[in-house]
mmCIF file of C-alpha atoms in Angstrom:
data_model
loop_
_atom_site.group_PDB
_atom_site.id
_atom_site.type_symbol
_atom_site.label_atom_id
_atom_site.label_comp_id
_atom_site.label_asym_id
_atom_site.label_seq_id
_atom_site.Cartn_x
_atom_site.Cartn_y
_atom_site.Cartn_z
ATOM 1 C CA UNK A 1 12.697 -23.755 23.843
ATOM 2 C CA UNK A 2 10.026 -21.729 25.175
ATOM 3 C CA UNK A 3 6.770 -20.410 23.074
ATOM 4 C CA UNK A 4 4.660 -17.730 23.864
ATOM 5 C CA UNK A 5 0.883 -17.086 24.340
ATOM 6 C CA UNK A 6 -0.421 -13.952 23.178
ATOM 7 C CA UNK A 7 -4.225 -12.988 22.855
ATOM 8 C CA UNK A 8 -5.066 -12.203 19.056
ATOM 9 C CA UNK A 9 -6.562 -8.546 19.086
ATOM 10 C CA UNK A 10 -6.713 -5.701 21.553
ATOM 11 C CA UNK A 11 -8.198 -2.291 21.391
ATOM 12 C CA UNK A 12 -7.236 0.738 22.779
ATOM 13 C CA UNK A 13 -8.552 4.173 23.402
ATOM 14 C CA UNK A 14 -6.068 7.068 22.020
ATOM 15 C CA UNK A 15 -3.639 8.909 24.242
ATOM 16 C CA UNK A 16 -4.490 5.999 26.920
ATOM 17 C CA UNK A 17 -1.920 2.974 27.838
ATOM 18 C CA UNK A 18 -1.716 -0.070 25.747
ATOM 19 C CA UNK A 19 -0.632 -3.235 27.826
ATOM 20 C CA UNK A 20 -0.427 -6.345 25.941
ATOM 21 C CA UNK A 21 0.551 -9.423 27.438
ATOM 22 C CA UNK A 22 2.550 -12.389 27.136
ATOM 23 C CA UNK A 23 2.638 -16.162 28.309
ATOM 24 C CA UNK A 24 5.670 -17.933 28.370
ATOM 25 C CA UNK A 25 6.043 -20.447 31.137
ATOM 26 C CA UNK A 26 8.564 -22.185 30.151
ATOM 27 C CA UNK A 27 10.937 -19.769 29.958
ATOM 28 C CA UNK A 28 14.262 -20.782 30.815
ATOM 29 C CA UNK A 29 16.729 -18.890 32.862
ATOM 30 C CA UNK A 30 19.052 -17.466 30.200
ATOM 31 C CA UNK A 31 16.383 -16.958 27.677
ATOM 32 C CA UNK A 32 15.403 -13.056 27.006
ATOM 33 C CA UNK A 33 11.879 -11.973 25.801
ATOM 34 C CA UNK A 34 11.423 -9.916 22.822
ATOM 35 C CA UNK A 35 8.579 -7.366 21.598
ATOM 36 C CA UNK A 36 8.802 -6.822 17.551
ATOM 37 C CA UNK A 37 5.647 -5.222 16.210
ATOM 38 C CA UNK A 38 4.794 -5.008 12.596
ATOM 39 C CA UNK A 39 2.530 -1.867 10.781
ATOM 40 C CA UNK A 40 0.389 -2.719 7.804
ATOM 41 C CA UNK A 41 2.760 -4.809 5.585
ATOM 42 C CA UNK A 42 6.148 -3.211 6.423
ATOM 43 C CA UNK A 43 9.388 -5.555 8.106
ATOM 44 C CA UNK A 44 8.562 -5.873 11.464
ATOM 45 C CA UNK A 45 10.343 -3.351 13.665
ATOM 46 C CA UNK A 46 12.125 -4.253 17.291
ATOM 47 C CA UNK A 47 10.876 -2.426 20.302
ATOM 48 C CA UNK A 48 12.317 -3.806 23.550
ATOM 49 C CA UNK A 49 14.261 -6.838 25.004
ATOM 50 C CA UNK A 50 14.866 -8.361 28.588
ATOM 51 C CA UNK A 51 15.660 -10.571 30.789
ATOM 52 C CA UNK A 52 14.942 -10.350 34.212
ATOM 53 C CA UNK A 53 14.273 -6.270 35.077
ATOM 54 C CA UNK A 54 12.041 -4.014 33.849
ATOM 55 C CA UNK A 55 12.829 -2.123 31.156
ATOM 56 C CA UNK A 56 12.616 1.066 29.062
ATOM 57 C CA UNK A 57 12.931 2.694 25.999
ATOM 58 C CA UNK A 58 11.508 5.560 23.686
ATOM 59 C CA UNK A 59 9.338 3.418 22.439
ATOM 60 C CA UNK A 60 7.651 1.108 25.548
ATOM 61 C CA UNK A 61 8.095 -0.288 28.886
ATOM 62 C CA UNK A 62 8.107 -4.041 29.085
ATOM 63 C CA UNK A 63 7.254 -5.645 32.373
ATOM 64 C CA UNK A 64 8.743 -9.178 33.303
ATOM 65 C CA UNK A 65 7.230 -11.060 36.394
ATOM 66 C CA UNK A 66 9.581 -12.477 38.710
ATOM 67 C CA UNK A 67 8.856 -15.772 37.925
ATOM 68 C CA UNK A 68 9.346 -14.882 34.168
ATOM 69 C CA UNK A 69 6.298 -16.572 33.115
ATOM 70 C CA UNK A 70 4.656 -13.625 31.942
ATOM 71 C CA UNK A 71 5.853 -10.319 30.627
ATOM 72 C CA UNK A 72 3.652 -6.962 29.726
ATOM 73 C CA UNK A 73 4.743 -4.797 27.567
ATOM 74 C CA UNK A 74 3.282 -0.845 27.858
ATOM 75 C CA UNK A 75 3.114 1.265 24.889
ATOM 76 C CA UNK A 76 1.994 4.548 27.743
ATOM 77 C CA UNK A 77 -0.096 7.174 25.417
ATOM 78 C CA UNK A 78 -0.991 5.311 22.511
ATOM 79 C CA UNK A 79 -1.621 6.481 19.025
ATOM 80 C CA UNK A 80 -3.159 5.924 15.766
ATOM 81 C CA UNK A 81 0.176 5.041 14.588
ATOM 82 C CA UNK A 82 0.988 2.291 17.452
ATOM 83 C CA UNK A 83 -1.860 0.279 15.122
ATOM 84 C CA UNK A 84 -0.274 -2.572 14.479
ATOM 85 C CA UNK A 85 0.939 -6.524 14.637
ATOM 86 C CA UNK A 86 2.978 -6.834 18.136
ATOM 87 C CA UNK A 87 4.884 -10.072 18.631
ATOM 88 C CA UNK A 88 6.721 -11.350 21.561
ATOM 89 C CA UNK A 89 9.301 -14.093 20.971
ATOM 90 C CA UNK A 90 11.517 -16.060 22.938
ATOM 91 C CA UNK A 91 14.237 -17.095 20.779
ATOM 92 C CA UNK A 92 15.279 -20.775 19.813
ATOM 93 C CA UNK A 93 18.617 -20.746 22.196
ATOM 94 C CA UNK A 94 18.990 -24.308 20.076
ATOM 95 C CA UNK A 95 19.678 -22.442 16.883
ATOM 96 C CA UNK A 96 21.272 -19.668 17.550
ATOM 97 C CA UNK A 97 18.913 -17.371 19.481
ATOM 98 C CA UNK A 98 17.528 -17.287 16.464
ATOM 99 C CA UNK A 99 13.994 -15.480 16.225
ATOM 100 C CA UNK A 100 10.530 -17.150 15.242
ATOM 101 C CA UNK A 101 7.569 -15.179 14.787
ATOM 102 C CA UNK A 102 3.878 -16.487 15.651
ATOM 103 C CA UNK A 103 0.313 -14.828 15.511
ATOM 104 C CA UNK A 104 1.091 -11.788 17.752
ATOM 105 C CA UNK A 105 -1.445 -9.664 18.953
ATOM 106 C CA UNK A 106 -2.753 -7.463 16.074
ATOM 107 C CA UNK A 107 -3.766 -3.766 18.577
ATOM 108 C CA UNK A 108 -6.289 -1.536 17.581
ATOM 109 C CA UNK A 109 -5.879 2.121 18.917
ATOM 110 C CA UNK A 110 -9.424 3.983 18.237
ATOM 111 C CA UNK A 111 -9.600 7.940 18.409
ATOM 112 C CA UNK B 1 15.411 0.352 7.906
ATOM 113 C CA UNK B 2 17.143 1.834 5.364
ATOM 114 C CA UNK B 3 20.209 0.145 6.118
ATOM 115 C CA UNK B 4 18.304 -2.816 5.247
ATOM 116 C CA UNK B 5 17.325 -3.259 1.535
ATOM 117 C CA UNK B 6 15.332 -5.324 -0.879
ATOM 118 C CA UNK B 7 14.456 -5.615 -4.293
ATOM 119 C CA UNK B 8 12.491 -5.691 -6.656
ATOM 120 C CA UNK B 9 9.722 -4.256 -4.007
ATOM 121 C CA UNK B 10 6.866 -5.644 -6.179
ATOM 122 C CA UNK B 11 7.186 -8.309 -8.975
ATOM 123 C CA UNK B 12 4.235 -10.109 -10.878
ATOM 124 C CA UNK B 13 5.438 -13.532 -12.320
ATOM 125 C CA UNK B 14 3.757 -15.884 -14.233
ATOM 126 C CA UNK B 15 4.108 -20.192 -12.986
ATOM 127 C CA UNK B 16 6.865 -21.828 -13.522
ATOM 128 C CA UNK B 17 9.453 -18.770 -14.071
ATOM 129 C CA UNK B 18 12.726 -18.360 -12.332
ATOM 130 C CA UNK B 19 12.258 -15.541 -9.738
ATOM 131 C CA UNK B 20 15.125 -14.029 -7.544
ATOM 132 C CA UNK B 21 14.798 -11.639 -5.059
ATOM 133 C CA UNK B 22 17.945 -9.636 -3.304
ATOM 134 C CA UNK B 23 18.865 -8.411 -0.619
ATOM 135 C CA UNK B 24 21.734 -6.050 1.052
ATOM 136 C CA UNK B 25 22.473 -5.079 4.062
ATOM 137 C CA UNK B 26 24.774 -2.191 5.027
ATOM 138 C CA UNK B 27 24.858 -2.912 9.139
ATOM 139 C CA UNK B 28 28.173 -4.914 9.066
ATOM 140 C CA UNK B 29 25.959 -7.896 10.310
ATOM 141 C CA UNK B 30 27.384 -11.785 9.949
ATOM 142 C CA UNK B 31 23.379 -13.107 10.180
ATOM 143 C CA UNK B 32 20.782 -12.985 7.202
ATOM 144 C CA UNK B 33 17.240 -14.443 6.963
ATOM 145 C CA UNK B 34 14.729 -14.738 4.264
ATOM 146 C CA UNK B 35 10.790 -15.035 5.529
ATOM 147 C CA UNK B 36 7.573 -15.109 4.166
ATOM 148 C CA UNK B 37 4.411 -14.053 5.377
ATOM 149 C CA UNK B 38 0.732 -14.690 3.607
ATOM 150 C CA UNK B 39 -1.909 -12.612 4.411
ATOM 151 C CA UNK B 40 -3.267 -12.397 7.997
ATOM 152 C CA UNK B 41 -0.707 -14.689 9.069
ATOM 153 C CA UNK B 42 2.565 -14.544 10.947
ATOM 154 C CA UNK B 43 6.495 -14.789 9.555
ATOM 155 C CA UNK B 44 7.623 -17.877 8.564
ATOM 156 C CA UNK B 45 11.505 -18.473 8.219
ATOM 157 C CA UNK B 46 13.041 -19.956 5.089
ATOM 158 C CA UNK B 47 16.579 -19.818 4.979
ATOM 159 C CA UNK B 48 18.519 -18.284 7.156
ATOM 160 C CA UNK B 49 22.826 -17.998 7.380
ATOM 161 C CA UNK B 50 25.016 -17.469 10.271
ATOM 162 C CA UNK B 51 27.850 -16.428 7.903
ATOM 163 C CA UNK B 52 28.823 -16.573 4.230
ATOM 164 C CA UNK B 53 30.061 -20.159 3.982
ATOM 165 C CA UNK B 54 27.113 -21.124 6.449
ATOM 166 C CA UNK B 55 23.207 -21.660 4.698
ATOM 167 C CA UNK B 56 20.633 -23.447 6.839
ATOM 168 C CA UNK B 57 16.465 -23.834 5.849
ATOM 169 C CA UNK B 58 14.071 -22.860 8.021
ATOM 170 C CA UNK B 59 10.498 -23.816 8.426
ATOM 171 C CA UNK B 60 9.215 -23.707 5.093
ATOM 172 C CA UNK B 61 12.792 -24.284 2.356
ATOM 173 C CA UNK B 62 11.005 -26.641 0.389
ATOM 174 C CA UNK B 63 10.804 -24.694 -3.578
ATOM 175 C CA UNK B 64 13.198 -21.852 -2.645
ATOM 176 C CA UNK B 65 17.278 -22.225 -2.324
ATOM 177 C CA UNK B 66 18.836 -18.940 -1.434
ATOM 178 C CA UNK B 67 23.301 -17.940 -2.247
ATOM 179 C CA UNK B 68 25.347 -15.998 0.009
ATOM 180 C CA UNK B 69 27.133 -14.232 -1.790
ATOM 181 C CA UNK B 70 29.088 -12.211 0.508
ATOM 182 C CA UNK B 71 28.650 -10.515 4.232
ATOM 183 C CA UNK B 72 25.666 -8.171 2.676
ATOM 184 C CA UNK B 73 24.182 -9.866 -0.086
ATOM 185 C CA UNK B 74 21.798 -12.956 0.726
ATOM 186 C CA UNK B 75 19.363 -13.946 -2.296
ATOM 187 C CA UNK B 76 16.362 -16.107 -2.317
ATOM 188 C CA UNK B 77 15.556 -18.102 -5.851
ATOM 189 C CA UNK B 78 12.370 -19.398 -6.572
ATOM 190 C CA UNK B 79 13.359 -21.762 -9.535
ATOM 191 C CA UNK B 80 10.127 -22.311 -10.855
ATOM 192 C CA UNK B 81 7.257 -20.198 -8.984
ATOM 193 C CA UNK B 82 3.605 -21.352 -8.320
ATOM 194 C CA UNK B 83 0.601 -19.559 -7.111
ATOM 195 C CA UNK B 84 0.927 -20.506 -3.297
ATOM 196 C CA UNK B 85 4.638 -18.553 -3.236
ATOM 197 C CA UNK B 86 2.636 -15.440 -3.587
ATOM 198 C CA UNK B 87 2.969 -13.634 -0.276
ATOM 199 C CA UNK B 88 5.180 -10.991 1.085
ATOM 200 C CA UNK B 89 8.874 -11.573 1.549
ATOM 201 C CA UNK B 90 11.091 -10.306 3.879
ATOM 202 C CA UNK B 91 14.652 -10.315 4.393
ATOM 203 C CA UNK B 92 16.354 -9.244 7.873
ATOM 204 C CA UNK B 93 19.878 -9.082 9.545
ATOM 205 C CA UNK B 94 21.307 -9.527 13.196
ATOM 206 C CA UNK B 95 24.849 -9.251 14.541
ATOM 207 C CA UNK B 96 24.349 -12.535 16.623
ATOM 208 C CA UNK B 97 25.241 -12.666 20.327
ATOM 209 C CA UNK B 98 23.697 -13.109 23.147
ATOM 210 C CA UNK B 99 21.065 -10.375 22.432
ATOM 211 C CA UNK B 100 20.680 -10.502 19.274
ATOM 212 C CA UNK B 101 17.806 -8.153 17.602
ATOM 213 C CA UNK B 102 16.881 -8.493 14.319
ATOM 214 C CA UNK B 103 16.452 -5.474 12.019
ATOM 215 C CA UNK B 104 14.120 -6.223 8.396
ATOM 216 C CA UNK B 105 13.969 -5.162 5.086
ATOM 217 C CA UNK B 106 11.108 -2.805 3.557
ATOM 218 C CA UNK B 107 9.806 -6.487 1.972
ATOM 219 C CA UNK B 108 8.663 -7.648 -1.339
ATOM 220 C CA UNK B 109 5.412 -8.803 -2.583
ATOM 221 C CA UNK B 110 5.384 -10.951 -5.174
ATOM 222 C CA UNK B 111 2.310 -12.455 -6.838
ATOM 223 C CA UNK B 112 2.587 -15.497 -8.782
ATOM 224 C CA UNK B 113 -0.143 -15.730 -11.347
#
């Protein structure tokens, strides 16, 4: 099952893009990559999934190289509010798909 | 999400008492999970269950058990609490599947004194 590298803090400047990255090189082919992100002390709260593609929602853009080692994912005019936890997670395909939750990147956006 | 609920939200215990903590979920969903997180750190699984007749521990079961007691309901027991069981817990719910997203609870904190 794969893990995933993620740097422990970022900053960002309000109203500008937030990219946080993800390691995970050993990703295997059917094995999706998942952003959660967690605000002060509440459940952690899903943002985006994929696979292969690109993809988008209301909330972000998440970026997948196409070697799948890596993924990005964009939060693209960051606020105050985006301050927060943000984990990406492979999931155990050996239990389940279920989900386990590391250190994550704890993002600071700064007026 | 409010579909997702816990309670009590906050409890202060004393060592050695019985503590349970519940949770219901209103999504329809077959999966259930009970973590824990201490401060700073990340989630930590401790039970999670697949269905109701199916209960597996996670990565930290040891002084919890937890009882399905139908599709919504999933509780967590502490049978006799100690200090290092304070933390935050959270309980969550996912349909299963391929993609399979998980959607949590508002969380309790409990504090063991």
């Amino acid at each position: 099952d794969a893990k995933t590298t993620q740097p422990p803090s970022m900053d960002c400047a309000e109203g500008r893009a937030a990219n946080l990255p993800c390691n995970h090189s050993t990703i295997s082919g059917n094995e999706y990559v998942y952003w959660y992100r967690q605000i002060h002390s509440q459940g952690p709260q899903y943002i985006i999934h994929g696979l292969k593609n690109n993809e988008t929602n209301e909330m972000a853009s998440l970026i997948i190289t196409e070697d799948r080692k890596s993924s990005t994912l964009i939060l693209p005019h960051a606020t105050l509010r985006d301050t927060a936890v943000y984990y990406c997670i492979v999931p155990l395909t050996n239990a389940g798909n279920m989900l386990t939750f590391g250190g994550g990147t704890r993002l600071m956006v700064k007026p | 999400d409010a579909d997702v609920t816990q309670t009590p939200r906050n409890r202060i215990t004393k060592t050695g008492k019985r503590i349970m903590l519940e949770c219901s979920q209103t999504k329809g969903h077959d999966r259930m999970y009970w973590y824990r997180q201490d401060p700073g750190l990340g989630l930590q699984l401790i039970y999670y269950s697949f269905d109701v007749k199916d209960i597996n521990k996670g990565e930290i079961s040891d002084g919890y058990s937890v009882s399905r007691q139908a599709q919504a309901k999933f509780s967590l027991s502490l049978e006799s609490a100690i200090p290092n069981q304070t933390a935050l817990y959270f309980c969550a719910t996912s349909r299963g599947g391929n993609t399979d997203t998980q959607y949590f609870g508002p969380g309790t904190r409990l504090t063991v004194l």
